[in-house]
mmCIF file of C-alpha atoms and ligand atoms in Angstrom:
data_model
loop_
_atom_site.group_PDB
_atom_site.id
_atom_site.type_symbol
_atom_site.label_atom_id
_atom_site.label_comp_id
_atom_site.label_asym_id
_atom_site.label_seq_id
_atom_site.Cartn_x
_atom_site.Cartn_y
_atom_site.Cartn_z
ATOM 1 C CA UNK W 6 -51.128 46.815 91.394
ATOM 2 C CA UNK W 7 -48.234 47.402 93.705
ATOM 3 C CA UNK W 8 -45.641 50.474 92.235
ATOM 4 C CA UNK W 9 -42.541 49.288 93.870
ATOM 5 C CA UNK W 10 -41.119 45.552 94.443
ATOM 6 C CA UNK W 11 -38.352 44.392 95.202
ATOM 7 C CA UNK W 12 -36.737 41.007 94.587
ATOM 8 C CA UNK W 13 -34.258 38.329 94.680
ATOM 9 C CA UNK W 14 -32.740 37.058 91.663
ATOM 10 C CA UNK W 15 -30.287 33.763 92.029
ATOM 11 C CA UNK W 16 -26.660 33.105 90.764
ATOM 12 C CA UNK W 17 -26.789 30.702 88.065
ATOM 13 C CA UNK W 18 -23.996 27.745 86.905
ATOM 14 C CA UNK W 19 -23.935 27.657 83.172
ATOM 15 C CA UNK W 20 -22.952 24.452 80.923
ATOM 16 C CA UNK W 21 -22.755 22.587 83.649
ATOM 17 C CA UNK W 22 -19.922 19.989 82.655
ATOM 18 C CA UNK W 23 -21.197 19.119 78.776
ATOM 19 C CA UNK W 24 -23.941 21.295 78.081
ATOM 20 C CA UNK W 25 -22.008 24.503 76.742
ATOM 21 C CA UNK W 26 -24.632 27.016 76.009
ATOM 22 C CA UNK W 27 -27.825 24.418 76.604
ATOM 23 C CA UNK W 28 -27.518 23.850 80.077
ATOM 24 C CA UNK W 29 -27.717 26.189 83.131
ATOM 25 C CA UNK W 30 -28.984 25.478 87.363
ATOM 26 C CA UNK W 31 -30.108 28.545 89.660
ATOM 27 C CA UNK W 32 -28.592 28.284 92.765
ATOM 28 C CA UNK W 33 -30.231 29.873 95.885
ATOM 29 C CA UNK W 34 -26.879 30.388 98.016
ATOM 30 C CA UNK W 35 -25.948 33.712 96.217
ATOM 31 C CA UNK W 36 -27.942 36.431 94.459
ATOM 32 C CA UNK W 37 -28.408 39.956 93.849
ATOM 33 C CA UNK W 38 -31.730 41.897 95.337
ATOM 34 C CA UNK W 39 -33.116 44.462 93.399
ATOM 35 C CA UNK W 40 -35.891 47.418 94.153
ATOM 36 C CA UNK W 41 -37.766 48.271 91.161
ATOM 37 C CA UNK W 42 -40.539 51.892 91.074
ATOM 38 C CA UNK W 43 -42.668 53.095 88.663
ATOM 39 C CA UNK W 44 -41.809 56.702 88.005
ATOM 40 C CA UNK W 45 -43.671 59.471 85.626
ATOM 41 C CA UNK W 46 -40.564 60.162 83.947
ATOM 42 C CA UNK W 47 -40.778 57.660 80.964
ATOM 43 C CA UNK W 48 -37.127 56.545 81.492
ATOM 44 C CA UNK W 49 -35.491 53.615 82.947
ATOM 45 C CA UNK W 50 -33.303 55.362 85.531
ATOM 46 C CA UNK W 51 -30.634 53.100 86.869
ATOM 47 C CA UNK W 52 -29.293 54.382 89.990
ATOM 48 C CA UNK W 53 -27.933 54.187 92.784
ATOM 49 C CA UNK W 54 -26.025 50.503 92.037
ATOM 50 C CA UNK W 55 -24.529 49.965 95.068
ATOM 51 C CA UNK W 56 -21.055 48.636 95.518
ATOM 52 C CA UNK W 57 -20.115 48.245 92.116
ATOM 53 C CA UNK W 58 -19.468 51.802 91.258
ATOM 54 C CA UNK W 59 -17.877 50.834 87.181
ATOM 55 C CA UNK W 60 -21.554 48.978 85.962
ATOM 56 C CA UNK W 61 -23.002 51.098 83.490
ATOM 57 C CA UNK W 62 -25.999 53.037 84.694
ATOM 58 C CA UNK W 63 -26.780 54.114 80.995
ATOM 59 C CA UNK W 64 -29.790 51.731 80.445
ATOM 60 C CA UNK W 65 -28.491 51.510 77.329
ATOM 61 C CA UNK W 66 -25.573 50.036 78.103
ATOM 62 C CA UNK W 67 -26.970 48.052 81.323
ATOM 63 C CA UNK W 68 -28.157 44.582 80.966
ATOM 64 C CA UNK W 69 -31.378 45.170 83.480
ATOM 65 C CA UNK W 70 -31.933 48.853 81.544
ATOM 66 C CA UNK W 71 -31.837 46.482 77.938
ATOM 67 C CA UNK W 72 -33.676 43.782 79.284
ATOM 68 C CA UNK W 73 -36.538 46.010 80.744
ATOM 69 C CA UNK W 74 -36.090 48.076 77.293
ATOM 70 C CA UNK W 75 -36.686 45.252 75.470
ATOM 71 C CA UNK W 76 -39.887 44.411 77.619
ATOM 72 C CA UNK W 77 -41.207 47.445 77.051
ATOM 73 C CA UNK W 78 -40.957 47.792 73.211
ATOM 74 C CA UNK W 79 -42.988 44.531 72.922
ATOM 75 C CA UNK W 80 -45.532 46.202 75.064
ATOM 76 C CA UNK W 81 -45.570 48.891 72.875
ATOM 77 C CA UNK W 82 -44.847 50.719 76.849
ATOM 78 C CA UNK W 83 -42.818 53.752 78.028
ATOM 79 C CA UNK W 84 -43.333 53.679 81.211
ATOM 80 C CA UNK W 85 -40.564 54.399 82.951
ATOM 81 C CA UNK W 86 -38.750 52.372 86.078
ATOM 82 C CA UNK W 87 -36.094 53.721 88.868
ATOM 83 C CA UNK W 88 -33.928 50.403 89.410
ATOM 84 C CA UNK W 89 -31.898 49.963 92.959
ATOM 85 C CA UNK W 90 -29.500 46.876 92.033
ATOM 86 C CA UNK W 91 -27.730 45.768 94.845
ATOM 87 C CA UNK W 92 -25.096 43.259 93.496
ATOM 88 C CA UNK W 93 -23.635 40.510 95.683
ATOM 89 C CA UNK W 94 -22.276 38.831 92.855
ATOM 90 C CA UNK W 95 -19.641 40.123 91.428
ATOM 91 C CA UNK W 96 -19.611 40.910 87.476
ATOM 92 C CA UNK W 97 -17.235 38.539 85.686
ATOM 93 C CA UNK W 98 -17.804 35.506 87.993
ATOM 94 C CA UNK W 99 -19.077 32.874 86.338
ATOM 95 C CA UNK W 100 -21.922 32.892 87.881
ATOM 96 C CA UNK W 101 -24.595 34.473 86.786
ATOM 97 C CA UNK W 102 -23.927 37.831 87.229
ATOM 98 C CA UNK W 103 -25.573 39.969 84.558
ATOM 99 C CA UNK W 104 -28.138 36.925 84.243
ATOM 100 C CA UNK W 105 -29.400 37.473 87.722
ATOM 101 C CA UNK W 106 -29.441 41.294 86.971
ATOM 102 C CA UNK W 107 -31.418 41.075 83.083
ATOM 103 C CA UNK W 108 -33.763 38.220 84.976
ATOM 104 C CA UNK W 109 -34.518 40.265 87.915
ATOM 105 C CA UNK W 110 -35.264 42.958 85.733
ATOM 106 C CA UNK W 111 -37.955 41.758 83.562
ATOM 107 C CA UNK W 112 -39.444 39.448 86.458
ATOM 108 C CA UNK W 113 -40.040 42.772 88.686
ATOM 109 C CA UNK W 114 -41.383 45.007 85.801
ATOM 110 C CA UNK W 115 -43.662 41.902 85.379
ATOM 111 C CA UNK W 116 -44.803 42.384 88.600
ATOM 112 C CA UNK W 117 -45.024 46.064 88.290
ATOM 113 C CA UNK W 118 -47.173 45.951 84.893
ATOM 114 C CA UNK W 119 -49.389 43.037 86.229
ATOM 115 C CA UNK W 120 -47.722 39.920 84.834
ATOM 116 C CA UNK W 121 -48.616 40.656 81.178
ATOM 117 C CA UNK W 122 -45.875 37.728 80.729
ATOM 118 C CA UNK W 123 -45.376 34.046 81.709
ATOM 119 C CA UNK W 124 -41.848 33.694 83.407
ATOM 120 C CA UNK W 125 -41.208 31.285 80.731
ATOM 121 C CA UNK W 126 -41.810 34.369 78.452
ATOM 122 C CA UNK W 127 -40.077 36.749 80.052
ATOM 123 C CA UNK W 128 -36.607 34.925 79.085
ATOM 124 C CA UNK W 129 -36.765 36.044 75.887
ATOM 125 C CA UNK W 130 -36.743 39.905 76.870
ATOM 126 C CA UNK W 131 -34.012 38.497 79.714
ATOM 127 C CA UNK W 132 -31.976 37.163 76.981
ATOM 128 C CA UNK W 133 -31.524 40.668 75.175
ATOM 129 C CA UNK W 134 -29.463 41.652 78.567
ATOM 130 C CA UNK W 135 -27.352 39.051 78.953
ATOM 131 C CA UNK W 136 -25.990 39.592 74.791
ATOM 132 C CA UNK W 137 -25.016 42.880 76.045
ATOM 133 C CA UNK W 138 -22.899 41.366 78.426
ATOM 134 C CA UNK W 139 -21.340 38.196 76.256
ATOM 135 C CA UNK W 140 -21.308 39.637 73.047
ATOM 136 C CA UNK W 141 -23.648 36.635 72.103
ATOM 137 C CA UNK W 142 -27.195 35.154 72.564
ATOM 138 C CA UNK W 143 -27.217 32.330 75.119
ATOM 139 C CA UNK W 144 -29.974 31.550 77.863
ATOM 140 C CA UNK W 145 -28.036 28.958 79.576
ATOM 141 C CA UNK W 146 -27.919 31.559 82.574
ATOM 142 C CA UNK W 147 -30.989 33.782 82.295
ATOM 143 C CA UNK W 148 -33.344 30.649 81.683
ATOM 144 C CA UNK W 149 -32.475 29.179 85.049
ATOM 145 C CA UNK W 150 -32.255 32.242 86.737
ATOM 146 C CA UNK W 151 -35.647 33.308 85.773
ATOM 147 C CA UNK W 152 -37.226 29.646 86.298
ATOM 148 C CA UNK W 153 -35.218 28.094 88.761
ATOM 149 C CA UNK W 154 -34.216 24.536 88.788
ATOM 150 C CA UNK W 155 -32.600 23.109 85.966
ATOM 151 C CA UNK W 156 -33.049 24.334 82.019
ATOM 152 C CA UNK W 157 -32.150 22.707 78.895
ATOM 153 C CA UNK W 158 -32.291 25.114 75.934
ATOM 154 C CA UNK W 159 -33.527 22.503 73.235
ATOM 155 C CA UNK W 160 -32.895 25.312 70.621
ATOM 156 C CA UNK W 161 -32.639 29.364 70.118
ATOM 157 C CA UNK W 162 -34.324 29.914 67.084
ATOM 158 C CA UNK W 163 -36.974 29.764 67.714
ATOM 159 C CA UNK W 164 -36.138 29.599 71.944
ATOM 160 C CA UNK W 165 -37.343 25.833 73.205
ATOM 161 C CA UNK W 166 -36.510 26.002 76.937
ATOM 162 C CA UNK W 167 -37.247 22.875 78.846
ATOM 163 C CA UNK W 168 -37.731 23.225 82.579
ATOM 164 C CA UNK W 169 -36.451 20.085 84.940
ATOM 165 C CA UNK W 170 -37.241 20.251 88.615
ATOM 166 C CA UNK W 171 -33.506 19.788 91.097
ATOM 167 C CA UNK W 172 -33.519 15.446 92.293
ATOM 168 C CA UNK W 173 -34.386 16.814 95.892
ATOM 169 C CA UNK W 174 -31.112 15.835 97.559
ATOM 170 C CA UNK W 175 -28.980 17.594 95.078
ATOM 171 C CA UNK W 176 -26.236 20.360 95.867
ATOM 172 C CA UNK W 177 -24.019 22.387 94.468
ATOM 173 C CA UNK W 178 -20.562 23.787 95.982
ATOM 174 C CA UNK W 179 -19.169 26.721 93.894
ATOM 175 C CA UNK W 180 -15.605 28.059 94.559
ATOM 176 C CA UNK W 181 -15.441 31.847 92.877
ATOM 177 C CA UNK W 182 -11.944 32.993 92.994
ATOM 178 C CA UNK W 183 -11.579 36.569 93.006
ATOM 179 C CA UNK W 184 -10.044 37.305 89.265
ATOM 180 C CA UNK W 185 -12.418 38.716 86.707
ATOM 181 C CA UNK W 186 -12.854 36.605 83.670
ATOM 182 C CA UNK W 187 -15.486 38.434 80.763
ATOM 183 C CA UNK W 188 -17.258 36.121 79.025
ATOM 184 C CA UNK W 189 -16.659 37.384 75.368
ATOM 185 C CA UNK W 190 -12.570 36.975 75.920
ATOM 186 C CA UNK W 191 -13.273 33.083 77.141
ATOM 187 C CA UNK W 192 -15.646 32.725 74.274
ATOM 188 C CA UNK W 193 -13.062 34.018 72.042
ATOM 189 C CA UNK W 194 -10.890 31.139 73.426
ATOM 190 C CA UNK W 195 -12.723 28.602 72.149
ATOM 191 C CA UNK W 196 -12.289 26.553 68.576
ATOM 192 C CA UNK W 197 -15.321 26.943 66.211
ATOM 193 C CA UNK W 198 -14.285 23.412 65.365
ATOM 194 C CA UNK W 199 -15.794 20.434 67.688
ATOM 195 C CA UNK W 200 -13.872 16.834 66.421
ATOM 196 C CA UNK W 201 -17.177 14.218 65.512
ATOM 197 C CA UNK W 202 -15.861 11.819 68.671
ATOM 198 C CA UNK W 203 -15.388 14.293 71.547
ATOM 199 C CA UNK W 204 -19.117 15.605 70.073
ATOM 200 C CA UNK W 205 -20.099 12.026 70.470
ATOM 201 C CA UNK W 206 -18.493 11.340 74.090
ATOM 202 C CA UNK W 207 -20.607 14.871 74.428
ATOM 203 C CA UNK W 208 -23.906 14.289 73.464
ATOM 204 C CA UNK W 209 -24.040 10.636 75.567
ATOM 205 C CA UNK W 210 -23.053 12.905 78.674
ATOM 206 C CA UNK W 211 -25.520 15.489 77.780
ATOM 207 C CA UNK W 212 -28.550 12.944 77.506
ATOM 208 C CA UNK W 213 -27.139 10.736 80.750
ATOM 209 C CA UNK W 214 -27.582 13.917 82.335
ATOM 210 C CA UNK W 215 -30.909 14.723 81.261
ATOM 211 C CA UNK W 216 -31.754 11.159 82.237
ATOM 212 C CA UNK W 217 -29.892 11.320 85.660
ATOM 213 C CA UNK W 218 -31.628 14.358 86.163
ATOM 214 C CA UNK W 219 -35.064 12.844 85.575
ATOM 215 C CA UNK W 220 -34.768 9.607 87.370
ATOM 216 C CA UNK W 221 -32.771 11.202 90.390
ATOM 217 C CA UNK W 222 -29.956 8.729 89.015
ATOM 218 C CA UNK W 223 -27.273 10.387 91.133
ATOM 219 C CA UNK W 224 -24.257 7.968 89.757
ATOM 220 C CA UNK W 225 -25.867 8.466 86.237
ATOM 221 C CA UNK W 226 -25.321 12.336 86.842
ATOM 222 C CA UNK W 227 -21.845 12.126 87.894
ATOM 223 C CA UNK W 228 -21.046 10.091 85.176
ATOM 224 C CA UNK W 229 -22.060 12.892 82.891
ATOM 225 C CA UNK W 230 -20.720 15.476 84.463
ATOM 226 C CA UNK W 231 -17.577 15.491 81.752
ATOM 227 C CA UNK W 232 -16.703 18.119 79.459
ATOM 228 C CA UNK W 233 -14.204 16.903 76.877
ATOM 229 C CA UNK W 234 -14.547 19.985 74.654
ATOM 230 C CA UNK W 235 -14.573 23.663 76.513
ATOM 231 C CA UNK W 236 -13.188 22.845 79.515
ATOM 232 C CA UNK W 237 -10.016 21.824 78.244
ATOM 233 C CA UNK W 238 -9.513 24.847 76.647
ATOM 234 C CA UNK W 239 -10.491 27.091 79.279
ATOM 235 C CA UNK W 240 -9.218 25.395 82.076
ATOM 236 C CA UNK W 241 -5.765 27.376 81.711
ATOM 237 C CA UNK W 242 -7.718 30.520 82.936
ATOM 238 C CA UNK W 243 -8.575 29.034 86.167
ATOM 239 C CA UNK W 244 -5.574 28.920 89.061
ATOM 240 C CA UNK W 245 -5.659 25.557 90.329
ATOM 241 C CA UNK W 246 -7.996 24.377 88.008
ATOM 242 C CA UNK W 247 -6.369 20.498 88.036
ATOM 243 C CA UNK W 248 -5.740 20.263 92.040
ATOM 244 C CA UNK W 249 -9.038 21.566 92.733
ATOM 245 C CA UNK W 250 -11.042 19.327 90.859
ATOM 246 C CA UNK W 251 -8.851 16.203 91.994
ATOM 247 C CA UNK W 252 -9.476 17.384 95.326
ATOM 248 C CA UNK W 253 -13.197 17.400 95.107
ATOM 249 C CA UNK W 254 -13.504 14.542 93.309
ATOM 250 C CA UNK W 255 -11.444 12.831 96.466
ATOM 251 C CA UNK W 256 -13.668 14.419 98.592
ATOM 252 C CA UNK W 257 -16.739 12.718 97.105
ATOM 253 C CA UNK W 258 -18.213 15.103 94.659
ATOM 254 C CA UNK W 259 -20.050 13.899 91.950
ATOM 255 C CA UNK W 260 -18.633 15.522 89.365
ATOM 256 C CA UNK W 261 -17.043 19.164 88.721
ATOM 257 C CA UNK W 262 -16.626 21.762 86.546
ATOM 258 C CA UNK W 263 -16.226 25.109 85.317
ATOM 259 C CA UNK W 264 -18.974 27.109 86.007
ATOM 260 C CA UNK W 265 -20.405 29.281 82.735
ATOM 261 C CA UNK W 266 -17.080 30.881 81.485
ATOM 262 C CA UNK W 267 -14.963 30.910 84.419
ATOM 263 C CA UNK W 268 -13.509 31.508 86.854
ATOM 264 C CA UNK W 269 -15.969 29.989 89.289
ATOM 265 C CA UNK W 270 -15.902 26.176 89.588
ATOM 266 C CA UNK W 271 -18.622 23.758 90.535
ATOM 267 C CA UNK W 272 -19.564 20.891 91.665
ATOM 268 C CA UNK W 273 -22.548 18.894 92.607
ATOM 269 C CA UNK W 274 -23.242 16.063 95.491
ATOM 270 C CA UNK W 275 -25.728 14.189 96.658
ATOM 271 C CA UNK W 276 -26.341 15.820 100.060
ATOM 272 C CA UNK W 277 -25.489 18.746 102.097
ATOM 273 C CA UNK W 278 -22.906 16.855 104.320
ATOM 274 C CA UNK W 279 -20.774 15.778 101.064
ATOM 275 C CA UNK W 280 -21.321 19.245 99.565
ATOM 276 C CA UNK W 281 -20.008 20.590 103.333
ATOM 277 C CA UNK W 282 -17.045 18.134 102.253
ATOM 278 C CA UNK W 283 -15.772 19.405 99.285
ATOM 279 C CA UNK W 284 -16.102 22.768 100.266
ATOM 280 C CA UNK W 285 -13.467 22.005 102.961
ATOM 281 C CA UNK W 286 -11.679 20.551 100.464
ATOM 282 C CA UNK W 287 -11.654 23.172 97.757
ATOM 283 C CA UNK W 288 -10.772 25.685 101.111
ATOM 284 C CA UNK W 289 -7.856 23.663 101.567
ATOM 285 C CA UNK W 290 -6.760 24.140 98.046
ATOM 286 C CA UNK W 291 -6.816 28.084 98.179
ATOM 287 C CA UNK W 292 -6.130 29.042 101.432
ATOM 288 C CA UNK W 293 -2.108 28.094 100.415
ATOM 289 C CA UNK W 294 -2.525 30.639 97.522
ATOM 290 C CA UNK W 295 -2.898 34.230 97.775
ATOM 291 C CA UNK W 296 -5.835 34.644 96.449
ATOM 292 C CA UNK W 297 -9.283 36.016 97.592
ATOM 293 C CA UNK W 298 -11.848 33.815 97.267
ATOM 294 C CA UNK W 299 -15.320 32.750 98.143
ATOM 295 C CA UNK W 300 -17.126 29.696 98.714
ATOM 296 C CA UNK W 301 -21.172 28.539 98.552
ATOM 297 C CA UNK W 302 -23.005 25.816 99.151
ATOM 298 C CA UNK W 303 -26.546 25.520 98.207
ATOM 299 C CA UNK W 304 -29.577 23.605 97.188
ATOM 300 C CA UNK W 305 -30.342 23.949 93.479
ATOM 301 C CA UNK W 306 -32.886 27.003 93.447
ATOM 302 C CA UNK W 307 -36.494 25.866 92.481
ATOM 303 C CA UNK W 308 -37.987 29.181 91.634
ATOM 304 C CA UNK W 309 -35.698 31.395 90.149
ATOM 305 C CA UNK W 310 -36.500 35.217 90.886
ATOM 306 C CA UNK W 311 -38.841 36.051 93.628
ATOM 307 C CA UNK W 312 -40.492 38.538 95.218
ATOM 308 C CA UNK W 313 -38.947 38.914 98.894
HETATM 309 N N1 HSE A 11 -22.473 29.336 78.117
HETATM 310 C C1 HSE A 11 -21.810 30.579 78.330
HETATM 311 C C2 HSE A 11 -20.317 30.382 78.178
HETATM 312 C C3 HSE A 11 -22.125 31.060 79.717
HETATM 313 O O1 HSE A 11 -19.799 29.398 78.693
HETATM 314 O O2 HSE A 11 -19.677 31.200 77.523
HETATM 315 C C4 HSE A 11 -21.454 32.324 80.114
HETATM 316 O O3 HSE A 11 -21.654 32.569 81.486
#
């Protein structure tokens, strides 16, 4: 059994359109790395985190130190872990960030123990990281982070995750402008209150999807890529929101989004060239503002963490 590993753990694109909170892809293009050691000192010991000096290195109050925690107490475990997380994306994003970091966790300790755990297991412990972080239990980010491809979260209680394996020519351009939005303000945004026909329009996206995504029905998918219920609301946090989502409609996407809570946006194409296209076209939209941002394009990830 090897005593140190170190791994790759994907951004993630939550909701995606209509599936608030059920619905989550991994994609490959950006992701944090982690190095995880045993040590004799029965503590998790998070440090050094490189470049983001403000995340917590209390593992109490870290979503890889809770994760692993939570790992551990099923185990009935105290071993103890040093954890290296080297964070290329940035906390607040919208995509993924303290996913990729609870996933990678648990998926390395895994490793380290000698894969006590199924992956599909480990999203439980996963899932106690990520609450930290959003004030509330969802797995639409630390499901596909930890599997790869896409994940439906059937239910929570108890957790029914269903894996779907990425339509091979699917891709995903992701614009992250360079604000911080925290997940548990844009939850706070949001009504309790969903009116019966926009949850109607909802659920016949939700299943189109599902079917779309089964039957590599790329129109089918685009057509479901509509959210008439968060994304209105939350829309106002994103600059541009409107243009840029005209824009990469124009420029051939098949649909588009907010990705998890903001302020990243997505969108998905069928093939690299058109997702090449609408990244030019969501450039063309922010380079006239002055704001930072960054833009990916990348396959949907079929793994989730891995070793590297
Ligand atoms: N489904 C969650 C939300 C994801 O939209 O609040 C957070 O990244």
């Amino acid at each position: 059994m090897s005593e140190v590993v170190k791994i790759f753990a994907p951004g993630s694109v939550s909701n995606v359109g209509c599936g608030f909170d059920i619905l989550g892809f991994a994609i490959d293009g950006v992701g944090d790395e982690m190095i995880l050691k045993k040590n004799d000192k029965n503590a998790i010991i998070i440090d050094p985190v490189k470049d983001y000096e403000n995340l917590p290195t209390d593992p109490k109050k870290n979503v890889a130190g809770v994760a692993i925690q939570a790992l551990l107490d099923d185990l009935n475990s105290d071993q103890g872990f040093d954890v290296e997380i080297i964070k290329n994306i940035k906390p607040g994003s919208g995509i993924g960030s303290s996913a990729a970091s609870a996933a990678g966790a648990v998926v390395a300790v895994n490793e380290l123990l000698g894969k006590p755990y199924t992956k599909m297991q480990l999203v439980d412990f996963a899932m106690k990281g990520e609450e930290l972080a959003s004030g509330d239990v969802h797995a639409d980010n630390v499901a596909p982070a930890t599997l790869g491809g896409f994940c439906l979260i059937r239910g929570y209680n108890p957790l029914d995750i269903v894996h779907i394996n990425p339509p091979k020519d699917l891709w995903c351009t992701v614009i992250h402008p360079q604000i911080e939005i925290k997940t548990k303000e844009s939850r706070e945004l949001l009504s309790p209150e969903v009116p019966l026909k926009k949850a109607i329009r909802q659920w016949g996206n939700v299943a189109g999807l599902m079917s779309g995504l089964y039957t590599s029905d790329y129109g089918l998918i685009g057509r479901s890529l509509e959210d008439h219920i968060v994304e209105p609301q939350r829309k106002v946090l994103i600059p541009e929101f409107d243009k840029l989502k005209e824009s990469v409609m124009n420029a051939g996407a098949l649909g588009c989004s907010i990705s998890g809570s903001g302020p990243s946006v997505f969108s998905l194409a069928k093939g690299r060239e058109s997702a090449d296209a609408i990244a030019a076209a969501m450039d063309t939209v922010f380079k006239n503002t002055n704001l930072d941002y960054k833009i990916y394009v990348s396959k949907i990830s079929e793994g989730g963490v891995r070793v590297i």
